[in-house]
GROMACS .gro file of C-alpha atoms in nm:
model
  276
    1UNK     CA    1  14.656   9.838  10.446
    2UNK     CA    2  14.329   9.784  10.200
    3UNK     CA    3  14.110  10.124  10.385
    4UNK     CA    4  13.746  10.106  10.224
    5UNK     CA    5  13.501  10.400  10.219
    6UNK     CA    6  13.165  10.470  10.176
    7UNK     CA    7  12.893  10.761  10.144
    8UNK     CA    8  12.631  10.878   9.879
    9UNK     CA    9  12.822  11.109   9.696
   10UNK     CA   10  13.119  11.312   9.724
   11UNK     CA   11  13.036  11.398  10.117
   12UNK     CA   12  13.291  11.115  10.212
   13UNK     CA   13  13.544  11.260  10.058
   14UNK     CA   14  13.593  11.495  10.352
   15UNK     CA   15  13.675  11.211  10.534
   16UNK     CA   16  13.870  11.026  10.249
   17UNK     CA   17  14.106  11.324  10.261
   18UNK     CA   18  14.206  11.393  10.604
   19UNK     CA   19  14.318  11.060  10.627
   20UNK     CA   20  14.510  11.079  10.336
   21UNK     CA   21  14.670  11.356  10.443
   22UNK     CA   22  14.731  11.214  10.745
   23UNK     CA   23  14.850  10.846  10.674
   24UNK     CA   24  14.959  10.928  10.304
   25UNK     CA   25  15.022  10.570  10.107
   26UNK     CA   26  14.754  10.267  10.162
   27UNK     CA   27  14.549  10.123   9.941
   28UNK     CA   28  14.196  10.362   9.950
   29UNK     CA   29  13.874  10.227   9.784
   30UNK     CA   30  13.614  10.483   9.796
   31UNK     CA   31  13.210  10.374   9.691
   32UNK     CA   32  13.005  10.675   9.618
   33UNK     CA   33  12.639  10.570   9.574
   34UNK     CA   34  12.597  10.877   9.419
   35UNK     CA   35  12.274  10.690   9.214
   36UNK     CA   36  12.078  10.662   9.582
   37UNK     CA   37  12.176  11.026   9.661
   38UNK     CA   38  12.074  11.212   9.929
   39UNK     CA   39  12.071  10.922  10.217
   40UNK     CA   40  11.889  11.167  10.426
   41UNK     CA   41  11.565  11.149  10.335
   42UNK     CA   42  11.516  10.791  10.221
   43UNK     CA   43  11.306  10.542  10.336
   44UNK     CA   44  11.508  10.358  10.644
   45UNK     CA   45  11.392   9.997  10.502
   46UNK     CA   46  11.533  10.085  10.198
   47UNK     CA   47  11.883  10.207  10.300
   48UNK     CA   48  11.929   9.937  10.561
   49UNK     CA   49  11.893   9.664  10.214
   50UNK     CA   50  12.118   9.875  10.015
   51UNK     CA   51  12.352   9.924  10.292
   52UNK     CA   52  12.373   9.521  10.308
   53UNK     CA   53  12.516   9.515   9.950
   54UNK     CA   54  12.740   9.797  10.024
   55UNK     CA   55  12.909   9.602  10.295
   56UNK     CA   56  12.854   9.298  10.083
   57UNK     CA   57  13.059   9.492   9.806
   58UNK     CA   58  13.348   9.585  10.025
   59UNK     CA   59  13.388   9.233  10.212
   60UNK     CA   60  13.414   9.108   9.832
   61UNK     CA   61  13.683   9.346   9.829
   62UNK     CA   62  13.895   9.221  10.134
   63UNK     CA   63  13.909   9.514  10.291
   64UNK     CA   64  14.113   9.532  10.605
   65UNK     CA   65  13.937   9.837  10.785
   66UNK     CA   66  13.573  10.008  10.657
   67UNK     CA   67  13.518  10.364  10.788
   68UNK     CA   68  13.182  10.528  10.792
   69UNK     CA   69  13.207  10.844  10.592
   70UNK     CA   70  12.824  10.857  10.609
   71UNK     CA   71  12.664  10.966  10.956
   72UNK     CA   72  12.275  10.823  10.842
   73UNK     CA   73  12.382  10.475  10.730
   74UNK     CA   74  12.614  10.490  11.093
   75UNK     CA   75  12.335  10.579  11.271
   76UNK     CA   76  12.137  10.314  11.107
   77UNK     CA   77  12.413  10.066  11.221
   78UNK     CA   78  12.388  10.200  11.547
   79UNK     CA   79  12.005  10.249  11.603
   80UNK     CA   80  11.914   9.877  11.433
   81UNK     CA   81  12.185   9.685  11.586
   82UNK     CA   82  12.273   9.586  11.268
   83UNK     CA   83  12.466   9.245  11.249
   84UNK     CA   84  12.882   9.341  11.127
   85UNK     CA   85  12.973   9.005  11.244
   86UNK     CA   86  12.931   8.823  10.927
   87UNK     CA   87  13.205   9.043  10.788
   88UNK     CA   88  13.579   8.983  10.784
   89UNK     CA   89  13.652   9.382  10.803
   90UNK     CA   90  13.685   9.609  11.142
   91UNK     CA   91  13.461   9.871  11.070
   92UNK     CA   92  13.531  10.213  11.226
   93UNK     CA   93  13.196  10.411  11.343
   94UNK     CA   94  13.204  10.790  11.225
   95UNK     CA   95  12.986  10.872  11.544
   96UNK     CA   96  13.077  10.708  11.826
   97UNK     CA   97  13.453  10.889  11.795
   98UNK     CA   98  13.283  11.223  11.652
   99UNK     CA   99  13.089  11.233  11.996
  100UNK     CA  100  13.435  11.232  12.202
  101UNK     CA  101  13.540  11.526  12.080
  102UNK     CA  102  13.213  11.687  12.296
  103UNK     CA  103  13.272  11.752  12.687
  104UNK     CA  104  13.038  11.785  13.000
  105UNK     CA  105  12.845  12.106  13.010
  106UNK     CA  106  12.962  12.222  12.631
  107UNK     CA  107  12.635  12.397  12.431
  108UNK     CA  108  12.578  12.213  12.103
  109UNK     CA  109  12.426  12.219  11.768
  110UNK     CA  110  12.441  11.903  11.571
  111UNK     CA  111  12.367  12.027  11.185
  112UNK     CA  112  12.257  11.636  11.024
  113UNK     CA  113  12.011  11.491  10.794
  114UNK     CA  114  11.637  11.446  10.834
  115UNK     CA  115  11.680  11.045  10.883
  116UNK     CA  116  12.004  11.149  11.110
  117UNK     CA  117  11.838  11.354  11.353
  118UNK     CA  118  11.539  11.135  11.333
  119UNK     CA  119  11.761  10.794  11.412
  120UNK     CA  120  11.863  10.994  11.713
  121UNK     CA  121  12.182  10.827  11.811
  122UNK     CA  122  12.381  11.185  11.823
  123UNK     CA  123  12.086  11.254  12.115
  124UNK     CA  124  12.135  10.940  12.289
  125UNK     CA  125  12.547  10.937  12.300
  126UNK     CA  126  12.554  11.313  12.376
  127UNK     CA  127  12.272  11.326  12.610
  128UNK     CA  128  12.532  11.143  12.812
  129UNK     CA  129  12.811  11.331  12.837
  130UNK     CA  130  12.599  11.611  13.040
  131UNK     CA  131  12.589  11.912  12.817
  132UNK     CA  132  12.400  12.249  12.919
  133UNK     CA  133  12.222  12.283  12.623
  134UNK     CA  134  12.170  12.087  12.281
  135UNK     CA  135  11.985  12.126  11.993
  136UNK     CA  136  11.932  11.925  11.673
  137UNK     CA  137  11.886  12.084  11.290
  138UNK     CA  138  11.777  11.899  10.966
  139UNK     CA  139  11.904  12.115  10.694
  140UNK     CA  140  11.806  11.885  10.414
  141UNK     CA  141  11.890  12.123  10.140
  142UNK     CA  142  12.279  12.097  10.228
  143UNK     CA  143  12.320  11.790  10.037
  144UNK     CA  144  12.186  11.845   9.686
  145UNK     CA  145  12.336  12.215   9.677
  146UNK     CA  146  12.645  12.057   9.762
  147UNK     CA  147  12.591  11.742   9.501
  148UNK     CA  148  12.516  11.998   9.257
  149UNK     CA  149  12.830  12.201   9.322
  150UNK     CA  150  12.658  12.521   9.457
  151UNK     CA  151  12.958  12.572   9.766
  152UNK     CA  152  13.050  12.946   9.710
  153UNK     CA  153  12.816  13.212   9.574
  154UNK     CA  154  12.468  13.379   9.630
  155UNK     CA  155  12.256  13.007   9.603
  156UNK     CA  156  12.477  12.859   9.863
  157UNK     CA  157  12.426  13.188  10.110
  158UNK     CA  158  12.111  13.189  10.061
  159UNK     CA  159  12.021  12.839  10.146
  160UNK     CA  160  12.305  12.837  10.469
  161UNK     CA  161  12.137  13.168  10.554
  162UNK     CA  162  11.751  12.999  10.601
  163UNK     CA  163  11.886  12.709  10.769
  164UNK     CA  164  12.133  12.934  10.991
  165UNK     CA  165  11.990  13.293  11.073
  166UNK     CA  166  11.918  13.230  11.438
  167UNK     CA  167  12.198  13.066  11.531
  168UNK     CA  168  12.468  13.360  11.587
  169UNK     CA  169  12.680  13.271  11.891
  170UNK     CA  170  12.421  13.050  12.065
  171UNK     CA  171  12.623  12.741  12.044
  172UNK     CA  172  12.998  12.704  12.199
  173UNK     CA  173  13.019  12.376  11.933
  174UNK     CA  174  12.849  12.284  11.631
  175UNK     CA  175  12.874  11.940  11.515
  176UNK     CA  176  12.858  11.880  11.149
  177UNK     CA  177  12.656  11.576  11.136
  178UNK     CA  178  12.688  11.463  10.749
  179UNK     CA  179  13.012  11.449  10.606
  180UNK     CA  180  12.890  11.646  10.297
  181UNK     CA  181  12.865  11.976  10.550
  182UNK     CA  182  13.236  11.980  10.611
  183UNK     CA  183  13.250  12.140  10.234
  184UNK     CA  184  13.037  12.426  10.386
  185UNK     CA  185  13.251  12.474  10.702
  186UNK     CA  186  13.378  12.820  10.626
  187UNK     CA  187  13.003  12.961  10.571
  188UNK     CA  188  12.871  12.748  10.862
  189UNK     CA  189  13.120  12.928  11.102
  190UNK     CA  190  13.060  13.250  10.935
  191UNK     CA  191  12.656  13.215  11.090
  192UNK     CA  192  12.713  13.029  11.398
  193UNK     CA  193  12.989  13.145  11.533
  194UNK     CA  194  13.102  12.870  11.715
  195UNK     CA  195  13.349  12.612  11.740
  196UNK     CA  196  13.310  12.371  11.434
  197UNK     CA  197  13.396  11.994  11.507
  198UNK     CA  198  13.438  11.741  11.205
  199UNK     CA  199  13.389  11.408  11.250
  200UNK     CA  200  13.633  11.363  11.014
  201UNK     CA  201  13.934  11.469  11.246
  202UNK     CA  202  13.777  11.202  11.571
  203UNK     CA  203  13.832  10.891  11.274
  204UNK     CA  204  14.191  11.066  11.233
  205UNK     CA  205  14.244  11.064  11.563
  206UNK     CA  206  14.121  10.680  11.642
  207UNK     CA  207  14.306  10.555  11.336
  208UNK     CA  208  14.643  10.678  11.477
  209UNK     CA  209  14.571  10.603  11.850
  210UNK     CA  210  14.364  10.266  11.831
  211UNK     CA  211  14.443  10.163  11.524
  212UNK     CA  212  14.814  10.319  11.529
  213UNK     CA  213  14.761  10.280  11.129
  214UNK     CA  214  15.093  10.347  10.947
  215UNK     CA  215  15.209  10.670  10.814
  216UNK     CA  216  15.346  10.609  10.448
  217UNK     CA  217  15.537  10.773  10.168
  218UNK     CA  218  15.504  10.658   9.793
  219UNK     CA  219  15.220  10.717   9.518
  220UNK     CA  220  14.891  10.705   9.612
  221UNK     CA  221  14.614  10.592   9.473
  222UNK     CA  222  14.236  10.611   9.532
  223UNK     CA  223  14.033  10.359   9.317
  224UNK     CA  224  13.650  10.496   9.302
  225UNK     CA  225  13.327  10.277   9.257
  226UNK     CA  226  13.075  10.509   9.132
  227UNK     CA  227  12.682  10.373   9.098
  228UNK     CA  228  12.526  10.749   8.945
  229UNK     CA  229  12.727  10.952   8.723
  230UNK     CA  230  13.054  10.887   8.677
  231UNK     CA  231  13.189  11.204   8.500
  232UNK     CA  232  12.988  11.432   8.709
  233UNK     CA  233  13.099  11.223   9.015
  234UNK     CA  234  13.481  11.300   8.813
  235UNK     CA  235  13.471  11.634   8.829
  236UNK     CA  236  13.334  11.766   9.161
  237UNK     CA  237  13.616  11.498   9.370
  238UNK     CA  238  13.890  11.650   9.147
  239UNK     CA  239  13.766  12.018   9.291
  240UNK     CA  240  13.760  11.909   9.637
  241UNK     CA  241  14.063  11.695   9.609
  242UNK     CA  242  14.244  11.975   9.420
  243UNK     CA  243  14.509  11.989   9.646
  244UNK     CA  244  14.566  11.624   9.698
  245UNK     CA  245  14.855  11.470   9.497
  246UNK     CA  246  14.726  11.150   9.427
  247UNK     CA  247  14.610  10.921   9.150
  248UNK     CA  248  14.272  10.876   9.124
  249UNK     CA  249  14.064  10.582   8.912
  250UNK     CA  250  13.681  10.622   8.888
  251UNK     CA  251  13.446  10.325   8.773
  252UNK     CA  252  13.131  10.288   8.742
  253UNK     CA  253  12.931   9.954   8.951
  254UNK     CA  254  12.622   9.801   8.956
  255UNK     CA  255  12.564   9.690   9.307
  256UNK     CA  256  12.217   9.527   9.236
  257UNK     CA  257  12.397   9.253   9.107
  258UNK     CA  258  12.450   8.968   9.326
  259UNK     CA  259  12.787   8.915   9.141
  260UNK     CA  260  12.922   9.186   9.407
  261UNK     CA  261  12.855   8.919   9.683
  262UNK     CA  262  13.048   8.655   9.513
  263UNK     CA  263  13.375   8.778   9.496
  264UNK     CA  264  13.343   8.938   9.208
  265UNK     CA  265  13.297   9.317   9.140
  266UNK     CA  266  13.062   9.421   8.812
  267UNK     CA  267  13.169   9.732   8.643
  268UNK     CA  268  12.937   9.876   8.401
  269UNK     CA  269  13.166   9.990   8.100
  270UNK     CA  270  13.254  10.362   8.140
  271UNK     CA  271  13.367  10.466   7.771
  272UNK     CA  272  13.454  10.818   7.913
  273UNK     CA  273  13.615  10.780   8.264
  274UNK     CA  274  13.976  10.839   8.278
  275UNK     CA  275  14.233  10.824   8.538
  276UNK     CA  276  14.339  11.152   8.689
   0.00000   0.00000   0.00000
């Protein structure tokens, strides 16, 4: 099965992973728009155009199933009742199944993006299910510290520490709402306390119940689209994906061209990328 993928940088690959490790052999295409990184705090009129030619990009592609590996551009699907019908994919909401994991009268802390918490489709889903208490936090430096490669070390404390201080044991669950947190889950436990719950284990979860999605054997392969830097892109998926054994292509794509819409996928020459 053709799985497609999407975030603005390397965040998805927390996603990307776990089903990999879970499913083992399809065929993965992974877009990081690492160019338009963070999501976060971009304007919403501008991420709901460029998340057109993202899906644009991956219909072009033939994808069978498109999973959101981005929790702002889901929300923005969710909040603006944006129109899916015009593609020929089933796309899989990050959200919606991150949300089930949550029960009546649980505490939670949801740990998102400014334009995440601000879309407010985590409050609306999970003011629902009846909890006792729940509380939202932007923590808007996660992303670039992450993007930049700053996960261990006195930088990364510092910045989890500012965002985190209060929150010792005052949450039974804390949701990380951006896939790019995941990389941080060890720290973010250290300070909260709590029970940490991935979104990325909820699209494991509906992929083998709903979807009942294969699990194969055999190479696999990941083929990445990359719009920013391709080597820099290169180098912080092969330390997250360390343990992975896989076979990874990176390439770098344009998706301002309309060419992407047509069938046809433009790739910028990239004299120095190089299959892993």
């Amino acid at each position: 099965m053709k799985i497609g993928f999407f975030d603005s940088g390397i965040g998805g690959l927390t996603v990307l992973k776990k089903v990999i490790n879970n499913f083992g052999n399809h065929q993965y295409i992974y877009l990081g728009d690492s160019l338009n990184v963070p999501y976060g705090s971009k304007p919403i009129s501008f991420l709901i155009s460029n998340l057109e030619k993202i899906l644009s990009f991956f219909d072009s592609l033939d994808v069978d199933i498109l999973i959101s590996a981005c929790n702002t551009t889901d929300s923005i699907i969710k909040k603006t009742n944006f129109n899916l019908e015009n593609y020929n994919f089933t796309y899989i909401s990050l959200i919606e199944n991150a949300v089930e994991k949550v029960e009546k009268n649980d505490s939670v802390l949801l740990l998102a993006t400014e334009n995440t918490v601000k879309l407010g489709v985590y409050k609306e889903l999970l003011t629902k299910k009846g909890l006792s208490k729940y509380e939202e936090k932007a923590c808007p430096l996660f992303v670039p510290l992450i993007e930049e490669g700053y996960w261990y070390g006195q930088m990364a404390d510092s910045v989890l520490r500012y965002y985190l201080r209060d929150y010792k044991s005052k949450y039974k669950k804390v949701i990380l709402g951006c896939t790019h947190y995941p990389i941080l889950e060890k720290q973010i436990k250290k300070y909260t306390n709590s029970l940490i719950l991935d979104p990325a284990d909820s699209i494991v979860d509906f992929l083998e119940k709903e979807v009942q999605l294969s699990k194969n054997t055999g190479n696999i392969k990941v083929t990445y689209y990359i719009t920013g830097n391709v080597d820099k892109f290169e180098t912080l998926s092969k330390a997250f994906m360390f343990d992975v054994y896989y076979k990874p292509t990176f390439k770098k794509i344009d998706l301002s061209k309309k060419d992407n819409i047509a069938k046809k996928v433009l790739l910028i020459p990239n004299n120095n990328s190089k299959k892993g």
